Coordinates of C-alpha atoms and ligand atoms in Angstrom, one line a residue:
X1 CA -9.9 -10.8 23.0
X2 CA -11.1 -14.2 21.0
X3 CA -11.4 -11.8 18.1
X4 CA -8.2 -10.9 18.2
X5 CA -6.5 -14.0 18.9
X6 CA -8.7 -15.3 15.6
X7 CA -7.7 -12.5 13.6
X8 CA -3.8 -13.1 14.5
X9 CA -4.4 -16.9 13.9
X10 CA -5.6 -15.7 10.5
X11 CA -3.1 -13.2 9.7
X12 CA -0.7 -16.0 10.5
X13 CA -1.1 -17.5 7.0
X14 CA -0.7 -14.1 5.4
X15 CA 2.7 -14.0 7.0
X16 CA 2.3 -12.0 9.9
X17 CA 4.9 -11.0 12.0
X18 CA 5.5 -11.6 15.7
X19 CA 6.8 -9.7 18.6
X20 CA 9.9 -12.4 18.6
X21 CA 10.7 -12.4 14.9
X22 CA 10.6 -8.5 14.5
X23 CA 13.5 -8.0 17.6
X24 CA 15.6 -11.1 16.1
X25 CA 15.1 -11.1 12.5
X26 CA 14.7 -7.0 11.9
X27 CA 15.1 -4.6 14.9
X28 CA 18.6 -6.8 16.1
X29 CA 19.9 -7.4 12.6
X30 CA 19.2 -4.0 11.3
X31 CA 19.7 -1.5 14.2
X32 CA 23.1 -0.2 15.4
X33 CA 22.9 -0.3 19.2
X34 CA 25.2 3.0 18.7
X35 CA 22.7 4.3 16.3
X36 CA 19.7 4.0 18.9
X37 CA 20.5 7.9 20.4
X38 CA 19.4 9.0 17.2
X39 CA 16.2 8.1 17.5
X40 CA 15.2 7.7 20.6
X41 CA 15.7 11.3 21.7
X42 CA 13.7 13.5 19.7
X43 CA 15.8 16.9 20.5
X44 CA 19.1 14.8 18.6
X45 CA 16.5 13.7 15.4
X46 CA 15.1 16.9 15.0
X47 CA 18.7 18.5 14.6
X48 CA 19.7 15.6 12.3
X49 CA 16.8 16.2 10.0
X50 CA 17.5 19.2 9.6
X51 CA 21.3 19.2 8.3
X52 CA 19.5 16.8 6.0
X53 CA 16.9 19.5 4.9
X54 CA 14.3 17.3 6.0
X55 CA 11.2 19.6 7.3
X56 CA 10.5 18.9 10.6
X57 CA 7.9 21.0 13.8
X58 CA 10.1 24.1 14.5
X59 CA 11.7 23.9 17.8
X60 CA 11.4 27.0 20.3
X61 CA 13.3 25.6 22.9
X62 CA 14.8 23.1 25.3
X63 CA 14.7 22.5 29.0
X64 CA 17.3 20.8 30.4
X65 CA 17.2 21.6 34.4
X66 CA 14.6 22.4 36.7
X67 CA 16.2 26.4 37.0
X68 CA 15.8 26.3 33.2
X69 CA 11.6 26.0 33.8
X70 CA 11.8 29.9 34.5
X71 CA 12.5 30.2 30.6
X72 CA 9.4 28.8 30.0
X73 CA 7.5 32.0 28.9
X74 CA 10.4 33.7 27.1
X75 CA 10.7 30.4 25.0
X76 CA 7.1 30.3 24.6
X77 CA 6.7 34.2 23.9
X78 CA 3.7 35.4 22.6
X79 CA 2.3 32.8 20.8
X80 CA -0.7 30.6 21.6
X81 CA 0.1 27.9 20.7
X82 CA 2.6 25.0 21.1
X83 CA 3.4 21.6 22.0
X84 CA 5.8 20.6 25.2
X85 CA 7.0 17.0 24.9
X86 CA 9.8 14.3 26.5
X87 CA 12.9 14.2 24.3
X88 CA 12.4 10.4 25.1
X89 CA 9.0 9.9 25.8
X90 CA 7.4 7.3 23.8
X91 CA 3.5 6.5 23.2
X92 CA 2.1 9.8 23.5
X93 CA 3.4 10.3 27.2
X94 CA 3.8 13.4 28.7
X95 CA 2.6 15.0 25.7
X96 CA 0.9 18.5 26.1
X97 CA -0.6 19.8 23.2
X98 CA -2.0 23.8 23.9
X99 CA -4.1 24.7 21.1
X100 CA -4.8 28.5 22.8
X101 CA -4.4 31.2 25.7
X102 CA -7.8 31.5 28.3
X103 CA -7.7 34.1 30.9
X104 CA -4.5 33.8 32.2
X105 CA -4.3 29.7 31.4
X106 CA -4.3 27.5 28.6
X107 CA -6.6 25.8 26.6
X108 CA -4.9 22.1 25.7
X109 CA -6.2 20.4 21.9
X110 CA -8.9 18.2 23.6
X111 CA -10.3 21.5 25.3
X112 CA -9.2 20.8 29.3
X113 CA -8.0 24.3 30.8
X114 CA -4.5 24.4 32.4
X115 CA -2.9 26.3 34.8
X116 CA 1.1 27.7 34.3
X117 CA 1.6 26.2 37.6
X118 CA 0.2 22.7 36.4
X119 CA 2.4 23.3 32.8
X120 CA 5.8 23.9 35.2
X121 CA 5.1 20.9 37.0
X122 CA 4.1 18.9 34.2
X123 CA 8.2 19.8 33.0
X124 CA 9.4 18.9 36.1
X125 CA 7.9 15.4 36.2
X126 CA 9.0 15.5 32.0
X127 CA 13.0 16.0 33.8
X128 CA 12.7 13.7 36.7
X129 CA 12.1 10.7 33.8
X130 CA 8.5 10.2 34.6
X131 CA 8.0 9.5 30.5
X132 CA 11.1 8.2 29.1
X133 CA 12.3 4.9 28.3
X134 CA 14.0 3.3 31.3
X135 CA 12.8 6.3 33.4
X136 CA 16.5 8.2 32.5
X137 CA 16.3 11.7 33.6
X138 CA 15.2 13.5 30.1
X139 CA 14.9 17.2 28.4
X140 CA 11.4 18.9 28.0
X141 CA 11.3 20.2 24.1
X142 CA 9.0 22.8 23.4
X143 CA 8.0 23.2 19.9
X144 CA 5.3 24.2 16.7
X145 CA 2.0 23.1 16.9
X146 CA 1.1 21.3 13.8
X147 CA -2.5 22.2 12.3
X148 CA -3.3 18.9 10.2
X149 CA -4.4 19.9 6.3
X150 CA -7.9 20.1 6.2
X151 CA -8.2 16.8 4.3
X152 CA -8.4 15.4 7.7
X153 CA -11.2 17.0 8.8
X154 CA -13.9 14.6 8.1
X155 CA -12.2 11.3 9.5
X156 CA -10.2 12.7 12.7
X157 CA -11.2 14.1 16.1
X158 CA -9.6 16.9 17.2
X159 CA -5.5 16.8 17.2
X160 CA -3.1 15.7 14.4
X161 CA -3.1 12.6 12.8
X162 CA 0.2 10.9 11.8
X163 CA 0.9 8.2 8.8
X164 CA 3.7 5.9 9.5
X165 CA 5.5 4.0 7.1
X166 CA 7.8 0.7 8.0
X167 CA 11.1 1.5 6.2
X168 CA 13.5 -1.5 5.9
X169 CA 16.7 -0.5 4.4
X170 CA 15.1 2.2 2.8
X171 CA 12.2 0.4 1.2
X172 CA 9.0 1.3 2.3
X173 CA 6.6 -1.7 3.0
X174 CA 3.9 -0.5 5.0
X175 CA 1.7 2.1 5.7
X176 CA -0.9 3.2 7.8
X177 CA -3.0 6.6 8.9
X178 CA -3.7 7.3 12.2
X179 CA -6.0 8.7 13.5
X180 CA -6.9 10.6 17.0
X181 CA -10.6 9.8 18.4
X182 CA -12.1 11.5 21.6
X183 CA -10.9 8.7 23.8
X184 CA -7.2 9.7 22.0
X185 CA -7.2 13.2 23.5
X186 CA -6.0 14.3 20.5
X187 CA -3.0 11.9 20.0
X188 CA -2.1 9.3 16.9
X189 CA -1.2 6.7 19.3
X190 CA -3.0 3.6 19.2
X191 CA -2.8 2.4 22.7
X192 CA -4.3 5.7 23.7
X193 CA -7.2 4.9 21.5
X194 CA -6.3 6.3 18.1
X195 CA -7.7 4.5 14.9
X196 CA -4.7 2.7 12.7
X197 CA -5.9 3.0 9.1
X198 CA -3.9 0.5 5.8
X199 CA -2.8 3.0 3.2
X200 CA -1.8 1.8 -0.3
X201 CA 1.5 2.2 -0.8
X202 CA 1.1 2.7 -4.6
X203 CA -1.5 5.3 -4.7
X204 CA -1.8 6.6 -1.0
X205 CA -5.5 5.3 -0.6
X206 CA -6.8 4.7 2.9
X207 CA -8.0 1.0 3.3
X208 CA -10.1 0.2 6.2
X209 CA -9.4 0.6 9.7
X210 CA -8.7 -1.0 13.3
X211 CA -9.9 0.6 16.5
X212 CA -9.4 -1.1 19.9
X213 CA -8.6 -4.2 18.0
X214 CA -11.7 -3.9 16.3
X215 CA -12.0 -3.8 12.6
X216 CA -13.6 -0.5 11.7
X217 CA -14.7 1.3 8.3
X218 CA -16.4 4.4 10.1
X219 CA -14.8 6.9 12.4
X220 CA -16.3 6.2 15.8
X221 CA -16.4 10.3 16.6
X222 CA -17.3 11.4 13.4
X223 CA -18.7 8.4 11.8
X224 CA -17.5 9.2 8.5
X225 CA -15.6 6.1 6.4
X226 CA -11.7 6.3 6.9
X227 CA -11.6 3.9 3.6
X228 CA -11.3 5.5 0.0
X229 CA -9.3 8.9 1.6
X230 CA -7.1 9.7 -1.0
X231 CA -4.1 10.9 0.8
X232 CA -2.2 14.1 -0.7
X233 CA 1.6 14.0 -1.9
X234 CA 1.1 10.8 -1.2
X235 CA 4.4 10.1 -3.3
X236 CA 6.0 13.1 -1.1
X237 CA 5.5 10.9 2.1
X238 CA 7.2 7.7 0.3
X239 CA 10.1 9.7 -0.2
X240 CA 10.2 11.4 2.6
X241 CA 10.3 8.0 4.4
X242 CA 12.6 6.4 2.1
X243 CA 15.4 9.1 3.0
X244 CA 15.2 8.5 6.3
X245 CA 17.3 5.6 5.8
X246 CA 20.1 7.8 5.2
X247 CA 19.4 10.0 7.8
X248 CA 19.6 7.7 11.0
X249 CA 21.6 4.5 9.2
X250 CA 18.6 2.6 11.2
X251 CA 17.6 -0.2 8.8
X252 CA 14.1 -1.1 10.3
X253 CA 12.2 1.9 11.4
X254 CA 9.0 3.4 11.6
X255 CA 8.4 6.9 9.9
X256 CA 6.1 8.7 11.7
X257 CA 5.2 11.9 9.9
X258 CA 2.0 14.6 9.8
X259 CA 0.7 17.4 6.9
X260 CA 0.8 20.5 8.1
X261 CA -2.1 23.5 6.5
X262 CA 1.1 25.8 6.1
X263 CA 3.8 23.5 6.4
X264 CA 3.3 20.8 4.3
X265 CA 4.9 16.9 5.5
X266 CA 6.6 17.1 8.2
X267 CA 8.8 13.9 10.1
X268 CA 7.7 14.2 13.5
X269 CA 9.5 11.2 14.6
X270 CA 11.3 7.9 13.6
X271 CA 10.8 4.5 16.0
X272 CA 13.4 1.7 16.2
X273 CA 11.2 -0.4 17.6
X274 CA 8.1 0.1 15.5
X275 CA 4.7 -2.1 16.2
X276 CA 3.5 -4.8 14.5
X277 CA -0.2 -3.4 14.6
X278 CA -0.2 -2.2 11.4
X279 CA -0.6 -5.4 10.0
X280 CA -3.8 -5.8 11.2
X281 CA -4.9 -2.2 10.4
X282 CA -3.5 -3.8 6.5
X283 CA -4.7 -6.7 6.7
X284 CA -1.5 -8.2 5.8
X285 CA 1.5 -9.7 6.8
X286 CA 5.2 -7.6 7.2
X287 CA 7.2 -10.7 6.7
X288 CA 6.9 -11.4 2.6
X289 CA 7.2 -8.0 1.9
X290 CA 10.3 -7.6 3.9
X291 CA 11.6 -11.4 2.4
X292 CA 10.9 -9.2 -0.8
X293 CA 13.6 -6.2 0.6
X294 CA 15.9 -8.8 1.5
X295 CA 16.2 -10.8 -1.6
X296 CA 16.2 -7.6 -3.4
X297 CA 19.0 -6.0 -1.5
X298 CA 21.1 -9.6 -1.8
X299 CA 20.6 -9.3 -5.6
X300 CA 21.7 -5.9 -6.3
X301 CA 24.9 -6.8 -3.6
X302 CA 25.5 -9.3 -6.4
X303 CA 25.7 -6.7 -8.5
X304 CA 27.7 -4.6 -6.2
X305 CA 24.8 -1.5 -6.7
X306 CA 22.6 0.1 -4.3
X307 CA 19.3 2.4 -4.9
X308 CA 18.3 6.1 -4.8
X309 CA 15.7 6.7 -2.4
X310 CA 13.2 7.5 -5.6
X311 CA 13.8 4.1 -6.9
X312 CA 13.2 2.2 -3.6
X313 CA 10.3 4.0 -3.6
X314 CA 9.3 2.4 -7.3
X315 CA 10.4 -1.1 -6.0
X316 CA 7.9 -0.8 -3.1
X317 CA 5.4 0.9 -5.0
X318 CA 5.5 -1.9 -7.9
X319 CA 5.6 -4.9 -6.0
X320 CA 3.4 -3.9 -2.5
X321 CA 0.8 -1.5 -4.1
X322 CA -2.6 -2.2 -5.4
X323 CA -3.4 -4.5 -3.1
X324 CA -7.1 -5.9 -3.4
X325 CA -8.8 -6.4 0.2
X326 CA -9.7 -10.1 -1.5
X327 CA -6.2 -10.6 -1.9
X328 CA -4.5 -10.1 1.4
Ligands
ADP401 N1 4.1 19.3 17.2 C1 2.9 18.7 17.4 N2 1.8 19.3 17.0 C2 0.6 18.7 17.2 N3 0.4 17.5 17.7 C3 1.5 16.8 18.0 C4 2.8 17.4 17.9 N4 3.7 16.5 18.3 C5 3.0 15.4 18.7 N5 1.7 15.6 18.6 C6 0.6 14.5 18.8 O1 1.1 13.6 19.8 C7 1.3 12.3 19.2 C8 2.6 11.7 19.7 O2 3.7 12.5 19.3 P1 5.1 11.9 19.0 O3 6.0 13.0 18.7 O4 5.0 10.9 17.9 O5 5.6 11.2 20.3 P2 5.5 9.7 20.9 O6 6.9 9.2 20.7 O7 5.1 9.8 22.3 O8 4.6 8.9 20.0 C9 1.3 12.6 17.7 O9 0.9 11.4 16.9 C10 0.4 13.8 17.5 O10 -0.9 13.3 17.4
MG402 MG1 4.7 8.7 17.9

């Protein structure tokens, strides 16, 4: 804990952001209350993305009501694989990821054997509200299993790892990989124990990493080094990010998005309230970099202009990438 609280104390002077400053400053400013809907349920993201031909985990199905559970094996149908999930679950809740059919059961990513019985009532407790924000009664969304690109092989543990990006009116300005570790079961989500890896925004090079508030250069599963990954398409995933903007009218958001083997990038989900512990898997401080957006976006106003997603992407790229570890 002492290492943390030196590390933050640290980061302070590199601008770091705080829990208070990101609701006032960004997620308040920047966030239509009316807009939240659009993000906070997966089910309604999903269909925006994809009147905005943005590629996104097909969806087999939706369960609404606990009569609807009975669907369950028409929706799945004969495919062995899939992922069920709360439309507004958050932090890798609820989350059941079956990688495969065993005797009559299913095998789940991290290799524990479940039971239809145990899948039904896991959608029950999915409709009550056990997993969404504010405990509302929620939908269970069945959909495609993602198989990550085999680029991930060496530096991940089983499951899918995601890279998010922090988009503030568009502009990127930070990104980080994440990746699942055995304690993770398979998930991207830090608080379950998944590693947050600083990715150059410029060339889509992983930097080094932080596990369990730890700083970390080796993968603690496979202990390969999660630095000096080049990421693929990396411009791909800045664009991809940058559009999003326009998609949910959110102005400070967190892109969350994974590479499929067939599929390619896909968005697998956008956060209103994204965390601030990407700075420290960076090294760096959000606020600068978003005083950087902000004076940007008051300067073209002037101008009475605004900017293609491609050329946010530029901005970012020029004035955030290449960032020397020395330097941060
Ligand atoms: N379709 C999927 N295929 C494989 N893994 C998935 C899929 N959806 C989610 N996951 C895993 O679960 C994690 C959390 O999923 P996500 O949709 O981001 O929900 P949450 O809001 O709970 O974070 C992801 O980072 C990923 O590791
Ligand atoms: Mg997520």
């Amino acid at each position: 804990m002492i290492g943390l609280w030196k590390r933050w104390k640290a980061l302070e002077a590199r601008g770091i952001m705080g829990i208070n400053r990101r609701n006032a400053d960004y997620v308040l400013k920047y966030n239509k209350r009316s807009l939240y809907p659009i993000v906070d349920d997966k089910i309604i993201t999903k269909m925006r993305a994809i009147e905005a031909g943005i590629n996104v985990p097909e969806m087999y199905g939706i369960i609404s009501t606990e009569k609807e559970i009975e669907k369950l094996d028409e929706i799945i149908g004969g495919r062995t694989d899939f992922v069920i999930k709360p439309a507004q679950g958050a932090g890798g809740d609820g989350i059941l990821v079956i990688a495969d059919r065993f005797e009559g059961r299913y095998r789940t990513v991290s290799g524990k054997i479940v039971s239809h019985e145990e899948i039904e009532y896991q959608i029950s407790s999915i409709l009550t509200g056990l997993y969404s924000l504010g405990g509302h009664r929620d939908r269970a969304l069945i959909e495609y299993r993602v198989t990550p690109d085999p680029i991930f092989k060496s530096i991940s543990y089983e499951g899918v790892p995601d890279i998010r990006i922090i988009v503030l009116m568009g502009y990127p300005v930070m990104a980080m990989l994440r990746l699942p570790t055995r304690q993770s079961g398979g998930k991207a989500n830090l608080h379950q124990g998944a590693i947050g890896v600083g990715v150059d925004l410029a060339t889509g090079l992983t930097l080094r990493g932080t596990w369990l508030n730890n700083k970390i250069s080796k993968h603690p599963d496979t202990t390969n080094a999660v630095d000096g990954v080049q990421l693929p398409d990396w411009d791909g995933f800045m664009k991809l990010a940058a559009g999003c903007y326009e998609l949910c009218g959110l102005g400070y958001i967190g892109v969350d998005m994974v590479l499929d083997v067939d599929k390619g990038p896909l968005i697998l989900e956008l956060n209103a309230r994204p965390g601030l512990n990407i700075q420290i898997a960076n090294d760096c401080g959000l606020t600068h970099r978003a005083h950087a957006v902000e004076a940007r976006l008051a300067d073209l106003k002037k101008q009475g202009i605004s900017e293609t997603p491609e050329e946010r992407v530029r901005f970012a790229q020029e004035l955030f990438g290449h960032v020397q570890p020395a330097e941060i």
